[in-house]
Amino acid sequence: MPGICVVATVPDAAAIPSSLELVGGARALDASHGAGVSAVLMGTGPGLREATDELHRHGVATVYRCAHPLLTSGQVDAFLLATEQVLRAATPQVVLIRADTVGRELAPRLAVRLGAALVTECVELAAENGAIVARRQTYGGRALATLVVTRRPAVLSVKPHSLEVPEPAPVPGRVEDVAVSIDADTLPARVCEVLREEAEVGLDDAQVVVSGGRGVGGPEGFALLKELAAVLGGAVGASRPPADEGWVPISWQIGQTGKTVRPALYIAVAISGATQHVAGMSGSRTIVAINRDPNAPIFSVAHLGIVGDYRAIVPPLVARIKELKGP
Amino acid sequence: MDIIVCLKQVVDPELPQTEFAIEPATGRQVREGRPLVISTYDENALEVALQLKDRGGGKVTVLTLGPQAVISDAFRLALAMGADEMVVVDDPRGPDRLGGEKAAILAAAIRRIGRFDLVLTGCESADWTERVVAPVLAEALSAACVTFVSRVEAADGTLMVRRMADEGFHRVEVRLPAVLSVASDESNRPRLPKLKDILAAKRKPVHVWPVADMPAAPGDLAAGVEVREVVIPQRTTRCEFLEGESAEQAAALAQRLRDLKLL
Ligand SMILES: Cc1cc2nc3c(=O)[nH]c(=O)nc-3n(C[C@H](O)[C@H](O)[C@H](O)COP(=O)(O)OP(=O)(O)OC[C@H]3O[C@@H](n4cnc5c(N)ncnc54)[C@H](O)[C@@H]3O)c2cc1C
Ligand SMILES: Nc1ncnc2c1ncn2[C@@H]1O[C@H](COP(=O)(O)O)[C@@H](O)[C@H]1O
């Protein structure tokens, strides 16, 4: 079946909204192709059924569903086998993959196996006279490149949180259960253990993110930021130096190499605002910067700025917020 | 263990914005007059390779695809850090080749180098951040693949690696041969060479192979993908500064957050 196929690598139903970002992109491309949107849905457990319904509800006509206990927790080799098997039979024109932990390995390897054109880490997709126009950041977020993809099939990976989850648009859906045989002993790379570093509020879904940089000075400073995040009901993030130094878990890193976040409120504390950091947070609705250097580049992306030492500002800020929120 | 580390030379990615320019006609970054360095995470990849060699012996070869003319101090640094040999695939277009194209050329060079147990790359190049080279190399070389690896331990014919993941870390057991891409971590900070290492580096072998000698690999992933333009987005400053003493600034911010219905 020609058309546009999204790859949903979901170990559990909780991950489905993130795959829906791709469905929005697929629908946008499909409007001009008119060939229908399909999905490869891979995972294990009862969440698969719910995920199938969600995909149909958002306009995915055909769901190729693969259930297997190894389709879980970063087992890229297993996802690769299953996706390859489905796509060789389904032969879509365009494959969209979310560039998350699994997708960023899956997309290039799949492209090689399918002999497909490849563009990774797209942030915008559009159709134009039968070609796909993809935008991606380059040079650490300093520039935006536009690429035109004319070859088919094409595998495109999409940077997480860059496309909106679309409005529902239910279609009468079809499910094709695909039996995949995967033997754990033959996988060249096998996940033995998943070490979770979730904070109380996860960065991915947080509406408020309080993020600290090198200027925070050490783990003690982050304790102060945690207090601020707590009164705001938000999560704590960081620029690269605190993660590299081991002051905070590496999964807290925001930016080009780390996570992309788009909360309602982002507070950058003692972060200079290098483009590689800004690449991961510039989509936030309101950006507040606290920095003692009035010329720090972070102020060119911030809406509200405070020039000063964060150690003198955060404690009275926490106190004042508590007062305003009342008991 | 014999290890090949792919190093890309890039314009120093942490130069101020004023030093950053794009040639409008070609979309290429202006490199002339800018300091060139080894792409950020490639140095971490080299450090991982050197630590494996320190512990278990073997040979570390560094490989780059780029114009030989400017291959300079940055790569001498790699030899001074402890790499044994260097291979330069001489290609004026090297830094601008994208996607599978660059990976296909690197794969051909790796086949010509011959023996390897492990290939390491950075997790992303500092300029194009495509994150494609390691996975494409793995496919081309029929090797195992794990990306965004921060730690590697050799264990009896296999490797145990730590991969950065959305939810934390994965511990992954990998068969050899393997291609890994490396992310930074406190355990793989690049070492600083001593003066004697810098002198010794001058005597280490450097092989220069013209790109034309690399056999074109099948399935060129770059065909059918054109770069139309590369633009520097204009940022308009819109920041409103909250003035006063610290306590006043804090109170003003709290009030603004309340007005914005963020409290
Ligand atoms: C390929 C590549 C990928 C990268 N990926 C990422 C990424 O994913 N995420 C990321 O963040 N970076 C990334 N970087 C690094 C990036 O270029 C910057 O080096 C980094 O973001 C700087 O972090 P920082 O702002 O915390 O530190 P600095 O630039 O050192 O800034 C510290 C700031 O703190 C301020 N300050 C100091 N003390 C105080 C105080 N007491 N009160 C208030 N302010 C104070 C200073 O004025 C300064 O502005 C990447 C770089 C490369 C080359
Ligand atoms: N021209 C090149 N020469 C050598 N290695 C490269 C080159 N381009 C990319 N690489 C390697 O591949 C990694 C990932 O690059 P990329 O796929 O562009 O994000 C880099 O960190 C390097 O290790």
mmCIF file of N, CA, C and O in Angstrom, chain A residues 74 100-101 104-105 109 113 120-121 128 136 139 142-151 185 188-190 192-193 195 197 240 244-245 250 256-257 259 276 299 301-305 307 324, chain B residues 13 15 17 29 41 124 127-132 139 147-148 163-173 175 184 186 189 220 223-224 226 228-229 231 233 238-242 249 258 263:
data_model
loop_
_atom_site.group_PDB
_atom_site.id
_atom_site.type_symbol
_atom_site.label_atom_id
_atom_site.label_comp_id
_atom_site.label_asym_id
_atom_site.label_seq_id
_atom_site.Cartn_x
_atom_site.Cartn_y
_atom_site.Cartn_z
ATOM 1 N N GLY A 74 13.815 -0.011 24.435
ATOM 2 C CA GLY A 74 15.067 0.265 23.741
ATOM 3 C C GLY A 74 15.689 -0.901 23.010
ATOM 4 O O GLY A 74 16.864 -0.847 22.651
ATOM 5 N N ASP A 100 13.522 9.586 18.831
ATOM 6 C CA ASP A 100 13.784 9.386 20.260
ATOM 7 C C ASP A 100 14.865 8.307 20.403
ATOM 8 O O ASP A 100 15.511 7.939 19.423
ATOM 9 N N THR A 101 15.044 7.788 21.599
ATOM 10 C CA THR A 101 16.142 6.839 21.823
ATOM 11 C C THR A 101 16.150 5.716 20.781
ATOM 12 O O THR A 101 17.186 5.379 20.227
ATOM 13 N N ARG A 104 16.150 7.258 16.726
ATOM 14 C CA ARG A 104 17.356 7.836 16.131
ATOM 15 C C ARG A 104 18.327 6.762 15.644
ATOM 16 O O ARG A 104 19.160 7.048 14.787
ATOM 17 N N GLU A 105 18.222 5.545 16.167
ATOM 18 C CA GLU A 105 19.020 4.441 15.616
ATOM 19 C C GLU A 105 18.265 3.734 14.505
ATOM 20 O O GLU A 105 18.841 3.291 13.517
ATOM 21 N N ARG A 109 19.167 3.030 9.993
ATOM 22 C CA ARG A 109 19.390 1.610 9.668
ATOM 23 C C ARG A 109 18.294 1.099 8.746
ATOM 24 O O ARG A 109 18.547 0.357 7.803
ATOM 25 N N ARG A 113 18.431 -0.402 4.827
ATOM 26 C CA ARG A 113 17.833 -1.695 4.468
ATOM 27 C C ARG A 113 16.784 -1.556 3.371
ATOM 28 O O ARG A 113 16.619 -2.446 2.553
ATOM 29 N N THR A 120 17.296 13.187 8.726
ATOM 30 C CA THR A 120 17.061 12.970 10.154
ATOM 31 C C THR A 120 16.746 14.278 10.875
ATOM 32 O O THR A 120 17.096 15.357 10.403
ATOM 33 N N GLU A 121 16.078 14.142 12.018
ATOM 34 C CA GLU A 121 15.877 15.259 12.958
ATOM 35 C C GLU A 121 15.133 16.434 12.335
ATOM 36 O O GLU A 121 15.481 17.598 12.569
ATOM 37 N N GLU A 128 5.325 19.555 -1.477
ATOM 38 C CA GLU A 128 5.432 20.610 -2.489
ATOM 39 C C GLU A 128 5.641 19.944 -3.849
ATOM 40 O O GLU A 128 6.695 19.371 -4.098
ATOM 41 N N ARG A 136 15.379 21.403 9.080
ATOM 42 C CA ARG A 136 16.080 20.902 10.259
ATOM 43 C C ARG A 136 17.086 21.940 10.724
ATOM 44 O O ARG A 136 17.548 22.769 9.949
ATOM 45 N N TYR A 139 24.257 23.528 12.632
ATOM 46 C CA TYR A 139 25.245 24.370 13.321
ATOM 47 C C TYR A 139 24.778 24.722 14.731
ATOM 48 O O TYR A 139 24.737 25.890 15.122
ATOM 49 N N ARG A 142 22.200 27.392 15.165
ATOM 50 C CA ARG A 142 22.449 28.734 14.637
ATOM 51 C C ARG A 142 21.755 28.945 13.296
ATOM 52 O O ARG A 142 21.521 30.067 12.887
ATOM 53 N N ALA A 143 21.502 27.865 12.581
ATOM 54 C CA ALA A 143 20.918 28.009 11.249
ATOM 55 C C ALA A 143 19.830 26.967 11.050
ATOM 56 O O ALA A 143 19.741 25.970 11.772
ATOM 57 N N LEU A 144 18.979 27.249 10.060
ATOM 58 C CA LEU A 144 17.890 26.356 9.719
ATOM 59 C C LEU A 144 18.081 25.965 8.262
ATOM 60 O O LEU A 144 18.209 26.831 7.391
ATOM 61 N N ALA A 145 18.127 24.656 8.003
ATOM 62 C CA ALA A 145 18.349 24.187 6.634
ATOM 63 C C ALA A 145 17.037 23.671 6.057
ATOM 64 O O ALA A 145 16.231 23.075 6.776
ATOM 65 N N THR A 146 16.836 23.936 4.780
ATOM 66 C CA THR A 146 15.678 23.398 4.077
ATOM 67 C C THR A 146 16.174 22.359 3.094
ATOM 68 O O THR A 146 17.043 22.657 2.264
ATOM 69 N N LEU A 147 15.653 21.139 3.192
ATOM 70 C CA LEU A 147 16.053 20.074 2.284
ATOM 71 C C LEU A 147 14.847 19.623 1.472
ATOM 72 O O LEU A 147 13.722 19.614 1.975
ATOM 73 N N VAL A 148 15.107 19.276 0.217
ATOM 74 C CA VAL A 148 14.038 18.818 -0.659
ATOM 75 C C VAL A 148 14.298 17.349 -0.972
ATOM 76 O O VAL A 148 15.383 16.994 -1.441
ATOM 77 N N VAL A 149 13.306 16.525 -0.699
ATOM 78 C CA VAL A 149 13.460 15.078 -0.882
ATOM 79 C C VAL A 149 12.584 14.647 -2.042
ATOM 80 O O VAL A 149 11.358 14.751 -1.974
ATOM 81 N N THR A 150 13.215 14.181 -3.110
ATOM 82 C CA THR A 150 12.445 13.755 -4.283
ATOM 83 C C THR A 150 12.413 12.237 -4.414
ATOM 84 O O THR A 150 11.553 11.694 -5.084
ATOM 85 N N ARG A 151 13.378 11.554 -3.782
ATOM 86 C CA ARG A 151 13.438 10.105 -3.963
ATOM 87 C C ARG A 151 12.397 9.399 -3.095
ATOM 88 O O ARG A 151 12.044 9.866 -2.025
ATOM 89 N N ASP A 185 18.407 -14.501 21.309
ATOM 90 C CA ASP A 185 19.815 -14.908 21.232
ATOM 91 C C ASP A 185 20.515 -14.407 19.971
ATOM 92 O O ASP A 185 21.736 -14.426 19.899
ATOM 93 N N PRO A 188 22.166 -8.678 17.943
ATOM 94 C CA PRO A 188 23.560 -8.278 18.180
ATOM 95 C C PRO A 188 23.721 -7.346 19.388
ATOM 96 O O PRO A 188 24.763 -7.344 20.026
ATOM 97 N N ALA A 189 22.685 -6.565 19.687
ATOM 98 C CA ALA A 189 22.749 -5.704 20.877
ATOM 99 C C ALA A 189 21.481 -5.954 21.675
ATOM 100 O O ALA A 189 20.385 -5.950 21.135
ATOM 101 N N ARG A 190 21.638 -6.202 22.972
ATOM 102 C CA ARG A 190 20.499 -6.594 23.788
ATOM 103 C C ARG A 190 20.455 -5.750 25.059
ATOM 104 O O ARG A 190 21.438 -5.656 25.784
ATOM 105 N N CYS A 192 19.936 -5.133 28.674
ATOM 106 C CA CYS A 192 19.888 -6.018 29.838
ATOM 107 C C CYS A 192 19.171 -5.346 30.996
ATOM 108 O O CYS A 192 18.675 -6.011 31.894
ATOM 109 N N GLU A 193 19.207 -4.019 31.005
ATOM 110 C CA GLU A 193 18.683 -3.341 32.182
ATOM 111 C C GLU A 193 18.302 -1.918 31.798
ATOM 112 O O GLU A 193 18.994 -1.277 31.000
ATOM 113 N N LEU A 195 17.766 1.652 33.514
ATOM 114 C CA LEU A 195 17.966 2.402 34.753
ATOM 115 C C LEU A 195 17.200 3.703 34.627
ATOM 116 O O LEU A 195 17.563 4.568 33.831
ATOM 117 N N GLU A 197 15.731 7.330 35.574
ATOM 118 C CA GLU A 197 16.185 8.504 36.324
ATOM 119 C C GLU A 197 15.082 9.521 36.436
ATOM 120 O O GLU A 197 15.323 10.711 36.443
ATOM 121 N N ARG A 240 24.262 21.671 29.453
ATOM 122 C CA ARG A 240 25.163 20.527 29.390
ATOM 123 C C ARG A 240 26.192 20.467 30.504
ATOM 124 O O ARG A 240 26.447 19.381 31.043
ATOM 125 N N ASP A 244 27.331 17.089 32.396
ATOM 126 C CA ASP A 244 28.678 16.550 32.170
ATOM 127 C C ASP A 244 29.451 16.419 33.480
ATOM 128 O O ASP A 244 30.236 15.497 33.666
ATOM 129 N N GLU A 245 29.242 17.394 34.372
ATOM 130 C CA GLU A 245 29.980 17.383 35.635
ATOM 131 C C GLU A 245 29.401 16.383 36.628
ATOM 132 O O GLU A 245 29.974 16.171 37.689
ATOM 133 N N ILE A 250 22.179 12.912 33.635
ATOM 134 C CA ILE A 250 22.353 13.339 32.249
ATOM 135 C C ILE A 250 21.014 13.436 31.523
ATOM 136 O O ILE A 250 20.850 14.202 30.577
ATOM 137 N N GLN A 256 20.397 20.699 22.209
ATOM 138 C CA GLN A 256 20.621 19.944 20.981
ATOM 139 C C GLN A 256 20.859 18.459 21.238
ATOM 140 O O GLN A 256 20.240 17.601 20.628
ATOM 141 N N THR A 257 21.772 18.130 22.158
ATOM 142 C CA THR A 257 22.081 16.725 22.425
ATOM 143 C C THR A 257 21.102 16.145 23.430
ATOM 144 O O THR A 257 20.876 14.947 23.456
ATOM 145 N N LYS A 259 17.316 16.935 25.742
ATOM 146 C CA LYS A 259 15.887 16.920 25.431
ATOM 147 C C LYS A 259 15.421 18.229 24.806
ATOM 148 O O LYS A 259 16.027 19.282 25.007
ATOM 149 N N GLN A 276 23.173 25.905 21.222
ATOM 150 C CA GLN A 276 22.914 24.470 21.408
ATOM 151 C C GLN A 276 21.957 24.232 22.576
ATOM 152 O O GLN A 276 21.282 23.218 22.617
ATOM 153 N N PHE A 299 19.252 36.399 27.203
ATOM 154 C CA PHE A 299 18.268 37.481 27.256
ATOM 155 C C PHE A 299 17.685 37.806 25.875
ATOM 156 O O PHE A 299 16.672 38.476 25.772
ATOM 157 N N VAL A 301 16.506 35.531 23.922
ATOM 158 C CA VAL A 301 15.357 34.643 23.695
ATOM 159 C C VAL A 301 14.337 34.737 24.827
ATOM 160 O O VAL A 301 13.231 34.220 24.705
ATOM 161 N N ALA A 302 14.717 35.415 25.922
ATOM 162 C CA ALA A 302 13.826 35.475 27.086
ATOM 163 C C ALA A 302 12.750 36.546 26.885
ATOM 164 O O ALA A 302 12.953 37.521 26.165
ATOM 165 N N HIS A 303 11.607 36.333 27.529
ATOM 166 C CA HIS A 303 10.562 37.359 27.563
ATOM 167 C C HIS A 303 10.739 38.245 28.782
ATOM 168 O O HIS A 303 10.494 39.443 28.734
ATOM 169 N N LEU A 304 11.142 37.622 29.897
ATOM 170 C CA LEU A 304 11.343 38.366 31.140
ATOM 171 C C LEU A 304 12.757 38.083 31.634
ATOM 172 O O LEU A 304 13.185 36.923 31.651
ATOM 173 N N GLY A 305 13.469 39.149 32.022
ATOM 174 C CA GLY A 305 14.847 38.958 32.444
ATOM 175 C C GLY A 305 15.125 39.580 33.791
ATOM 176 O O GLY A 305 14.579 40.633 34.126
ATOM 177 N N VAL A 307 18.616 40.575 35.886
ATOM 178 C CA VAL A 307 20.072 40.611 35.951
ATOM 179 C C VAL A 307 20.451 40.572 37.422
ATOM 180 O O VAL A 307 20.060 41.457 38.184
ATOM 181 N N LEU A 324 1.870 34.249 47.385
ATOM 182 C CA LEU A 324 0.828 34.527 46.395
ATOM 183 C C LEU A 324 -0.123 33.348 46.238
ATOM 184 O O LEU A 324 -1.310 33.528 45.997
ATOM 185 N N PRO B 13 32.520 25.038 17.321
ATOM 186 C CA PRO B 13 31.075 25.281 17.449
ATOM 187 C C PRO B 13 30.720 26.249 18.569
ATOM 188 O O PRO B 13 29.585 26.704 18.638
ATOM 189 N N LEU B 15 32.235 29.179 19.041
ATOM 190 C CA LEU B 15 32.581 30.568 18.707
ATOM 191 C C LEU B 15 31.334 31.436 18.861
ATOM 192 O O LEU B 15 30.224 30.961 18.660
ATOM 193 N N GLN B 17 28.334 34.012 18.065
ATOM 194 C CA GLN B 17 27.458 34.112 16.895
ATOM 195 C C GLN B 17 28.037 35.041 15.823
ATOM 196 O O GLN B 17 27.859 34.803 14.630
ATOM 197 N N GLN B 29 28.976 26.694 5.431
ATOM 198 C CA GLN B 29 29.488 27.545 6.501
ATOM 199 C C GLN B 29 30.825 28.144 6.051
ATOM 200 O O GLN B 29 31.645 27.454 5.445
ATOM 201 N N TYR B 41 31.948 15.703 20.327
ATOM 202 C CA TYR B 41 31.821 14.365 20.911
ATOM 203 C C TYR B 41 32.830 13.374 20.343
ATOM 204 O O TYR B 41 33.023 12.298 20.919
ATOM 205 N N GLU B 124 26.949 12.922 17.576
ATOM 206 C CA GLU B 124 26.424 13.833 16.556
ATOM 207 C C GLU B 124 27.535 14.781 16.163
ATOM 208 O O GLU B 124 28.353 15.169 16.990
ATOM 209 N N ASP B 127 28.302 20.264 13.465
ATOM 210 C CA ASP B 127 27.733 21.145 12.435
ATOM 211 C C ASP B 127 26.367 20.668 11.936
ATOM 212 O O ASP B 127 25.387 21.382 12.045
ATOM 213 N N TRP B 128 26.268 19.438 11.448
ATOM 214 C CA TRP B 128 24.982 19.012 10.874
ATOM 215 C C TRP B 128 24.134 18.136 11.797
ATOM 216 O O TRP B 128 22.976 17.875 11.512
ATOM 217 N N THR B 129 24.736 17.618 12.873
ATOM 218 C CA THR B 129 23.945 16.897 13.873
ATOM 219 C C THR B 129 23.003 15.874 13.228
ATOM 220 O O THR B 129 21.856 15.752 13.620
ATOM 221 N N GLU B 130 23.501 15.144 12.251
ATOM 222 C CA GLU B 130 22.594 14.207 11.576
ATOM 223 C C GLU B 130 22.393 12.918 12.353
ATOM 224 O O GLU B 130 21.382 12.249 12.206
ATOM 225 N N ARG B 131 23.400 12.534 13.132
ATOM 226 C CA ARG B 131 23.336 11.306 13.934
ATOM 227 C C ARG B 131 23.169 10.064 13.047
ATOM 228 O O ARG B 131 22.507 9.115 13.449
ATOM 229 N N VAL B 132 23.719 10.129 11.848
ATOM 230 C CA VAL B 132 23.522 9.014 10.920
ATOM 231 C C VAL B 132 24.740 8.130 10.757
ATOM 232 O O VAL B 132 24.612 6.970 10.377
ATOM 233 N N GLU B 139 25.293 -0.825 9.482
ATOM 234 C CA GLU B 139 24.623 -1.587 8.425
ATOM 235 C C GLU B 139 25.622 -1.942 7.327
ATOM 236 O O GLU B 139 25.657 -3.071 6.848
ATOM 237 N N THR B 147 23.880 3.666 19.816
ATOM 238 C CA THR B 147 24.242 5.084 19.744
ATOM 239 C C THR B 147 24.104 5.746 21.113
ATOM 240 O O THR B 147 23.511 5.192 22.034
ATOM 241 N N PHE B 148 24.666 6.923 21.249
ATOM 242 C CA PHE B 148 24.606 7.709 22.483
ATOM 243 C C PHE B 148 25.091 6.904 23.679
ATOM 244 O O PHE B 148 24.438 6.828 24.717
ATOM 245 N N ARG B 163 23.847 3.308 27.470
ATOM 246 C CA ARG B 163 23.287 4.214 26.459
ATOM 247 C C ARG B 163 22.405 5.259 27.132
ATOM 248 O O ARG B 163 21.587 4.940 27.993
ATOM 249 N N MET B 164 22.585 6.503 26.743
ATOM 250 C CA MET B 164 21.695 7.566 27.214
ATOM 251 C C MET B 164 20.330 7.330 26.596
ATOM 252 O O MET B 164 20.216 7.174 25.390
ATOM 253 N N ALA B 165 19.292 7.311 27.431
ATOM 254 C CA ALA B 165 17.955 7.058 26.909
ATOM 255 C C ALA B 165 17.007 8.125 27.423
ATOM 256 O O ALA B 165 17.321 8.831 28.378
ATOM 257 N N ASP B 166 15.853 8.218 26.792
ATOM 258 C CA ASP B 166 14.873 9.229 27.191
ATOM 259 C C ASP B 166 14.565 9.132 28.679
ATOM 260 O O ASP B 166 14.404 10.131 29.355
ATOM 261 N N GLU B 167 14.479 7.894 29.192
ATOM 262 C CA GLU B 167 14.028 7.723 30.570
ATOM 263 C C GLU B 167 15.178 7.555 31.550
ATOM 264 O O GLU B 167 14.951 7.362 32.724
ATOM 265 N N GLY B 168 16.422 7.588 31.069
ATOM 266 C CA GLY B 168 17.562 7.396 31.960
ATOM 267 C C GLY B 168 18.691 6.733 31.193
ATOM 268 O O GLY B 168 19.251 7.313 30.277
ATOM 269 N N PHE B 169 19.013 5.497 31.558
ATOM 270 C CA PHE B 169 20.061 4.755 30.862
ATOM 271 C C PHE B 169 19.590 3.361 30.500
ATOM 272 O O PHE B 169 18.744 2.797 31.186
ATOM 273 N N HIS B 170 20.169 2.829 29.452
ATOM 274 C CA HIS B 170 20.029 1.403 29.166
ATOM 275 C C HIS B 170 21.403 0.766 29.321
ATOM 276 O O HIS B 170 22.388 1.324 28.837
ATOM 277 N N ARG B 171 21.453 -0.384 29.958
ATOM 278 C CA ARG B 171 22.675 -1.187 29.901
ATOM 279 C C ARG B 171 22.485 -2.195 28.782
ATOM 280 O O ARG B 171 21.517 -2.959 28.782
ATOM 281 N N VAL B 172 23.395 -2.157 27.817
ATOM 282 C CA VAL B 172 23.212 -2.967 26.616
ATOM 283 C C VAL B 172 24.433 -3.852 26.422
ATOM 284 O O VAL B 172 25.576 -3.392 26.509
ATOM 285 N N GLU B 173 24.171 -5.132 26.171
ATOM 286 C CA GLU B 173 25.254 -6.055 25.852
ATOM 287 C C GLU B 173 25.381 -6.109 24.338
ATOM 288 O O GLU B 173 24.400 -6.331 23.631
ATOM 289 N N ARG B 175 27.527 -7.433 20.823
ATOM 290 C CA ARG B 175 28.516 -8.335 20.227
ATOM 291 C C ARG B 175 29.498 -7.553 19.384
ATOM 292 O O ARG B 175 29.173 -6.492 18.861
ATOM 293 N N SER B 184 28.996 12.538 25.694
ATOM 294 C CA SER B 184 29.922 12.930 26.756
ATOM 295 C C SER B 184 29.383 12.532 28.120
ATOM 296 O O SER B 184 28.184 12.367 28.323
ATOM 297 N N GLU B 186 31.064 12.229 32.548
ATOM 298 C CA GLU B 186 32.242 12.595 33.331
ATOM 299 C C GLU B 186 33.369 11.569 33.193
ATOM 300 O O GLU B 186 34.522 11.871 33.460
ATOM 301 N N ARG B 189 35.966 12.416 29.647
ATOM 302 C CA ARG B 189 36.551 13.729 29.337
ATOM 303 C C ARG B 189 37.870 13.542 28.623
ATOM 304 O O ARG B 189 38.732 12.807 29.096
ATOM 305 N N ASP B 220 23.251 4.754 -2.274
ATOM 306 C CA ASP B 220 23.651 6.068 -1.800
ATOM 307 C C ASP B 220 22.460 6.805 -1.191
ATOM 308 O O ASP B 220 21.540 7.192 -1.886
ATOM 309 N N ALA B 223 21.348 10.485 -2.486
ATOM 310 C CA ALA B 223 20.700 10.766 -3.765
ATOM 311 C C ALA B 223 19.234 11.093 -3.515
ATOM 312 O O ALA B 223 18.583 10.476 -2.687
ATOM 313 N N GLY B 224 18.733 12.098 -4.245
ATOM 314 C CA GLY B 224 17.332 12.469 -4.079
ATOM 315 C C GLY B 224 17.079 13.347 -2.876
ATOM 316 O O GLY B 224 15.933 13.564 -2.501
ATOM 317 N N GLU B 226 18.293 17.178 -1.670
ATOM 318 C CA GLU B 226 19.052 18.390 -1.998
ATOM 319 C C GLU B 226 18.912 19.400 -0.870
ATOM 320 O O GLU B 226 17.811 19.558 -0.319
ATOM 321 N N ARG B 228 18.271 22.970 -0.155
ATOM 322 C CA ARG B 228 17.779 24.132 -0.906
ATOM 323 C C ARG B 228 18.376 25.414 -0.346
ATOM 324 O O ARG B 228 18.833 26.257 -1.080
ATOM 325 N N GLU B 229 18.330 25.558 0.963
ATOM 326 C CA GLU B 229 18.937 26.754 1.543
ATOM 327 C C GLU B 229 19.273 26.525 3.005
ATOM 328 O O GLU B 229 18.710 25.636 3.657
ATOM 329 N N VAL B 231 19.643 29.103 6.254
ATOM 330 C CA VAL B 231 19.498 30.507 6.653
ATOM 331 C C VAL B 231 19.713 30.667 8.152
ATOM 332 O O VAL B 231 19.484 29.737 8.935
ATOM 333 N N PRO B 233 18.253 32.311 11.226
ATOM 334 C CA PRO B 233 17.011 32.983 11.606
ATOM 335 C C PRO B 233 17.297 34.283 12.358
ATOM 336 O O PRO B 233 18.239 34.350 13.147
ATOM 337 N N ARG B 238 13.151 40.806 22.736
ATOM 338 C CA ARG B 238 11.850 41.229 23.265
ATOM 339 C C ARG B 238 11.861 41.154 24.779
ATOM 340 O O ARG B 238 10.838 41.152 25.411
ATOM 341 N N CYS B 239 13.068 41.060 25.334
ATOM 342 C CA CYS B 239 13.146 40.806 26.771
ATOM 343 C C CYS B 239 12.790 42.053 27.560
ATOM 344 O O CYS B 239 13.295 43.139 27.315
ATOM 345 N N GLU B 240 11.927 41.866 28.546
ATOM 346 C CA GLU B 240 11.600 42.948 29.459
ATOM 347 C C GLU B 240 12.351 42.677 30.751
ATOM 348 O O GLU B 240 12.190 41.612 31.346
ATOM 349 N N PHE B 241 13.207 43.632 31.137
ATOM 350 C CA PHE B 241 14.016 43.414 32.345
ATOM 351 C C PHE B 241 13.273 43.899 33.571
ATOM 352 O O PHE B 241 12.641 44.961 33.548
ATOM 353 N N LEU B 242 13.344 43.121 34.643
ATOM 354 C CA LEU B 242 12.734 43.507 35.913
ATOM 355 C C LEU B 242 13.834 44.140 36.766
ATOM 356 O O LEU B 242 14.851 43.509 37.046
ATOM 357 N N GLN B 249 13.093 42.465 42.516
ATOM 358 C CA GLN B 249 13.053 41.725 41.254
ATOM 359 C C GLN B 249 12.264 40.430 41.425
ATOM 360 O O GLN B 249 11.429 40.070 40.594
ATOM 361 N N ARG B 258 2.050 35.349 38.196
ATOM 362 C CA ARG B 258 0.641 35.257 38.578
ATOM 363 C C ARG B 258 -0.232 35.883 37.480
ATOM 364 O O ARG B 258 -1.231 35.304 37.071
ATOM 365 N N LEU B 263 0.862 30.708 38.027
ATOM 366 C CA LEU B 263 0.918 30.227 39.413
ATOM 367 C C LEU B 263 -0.390 29.512 39.755
ATOM 368 O O LEU B 263 -1.440 29.958 39.366
#
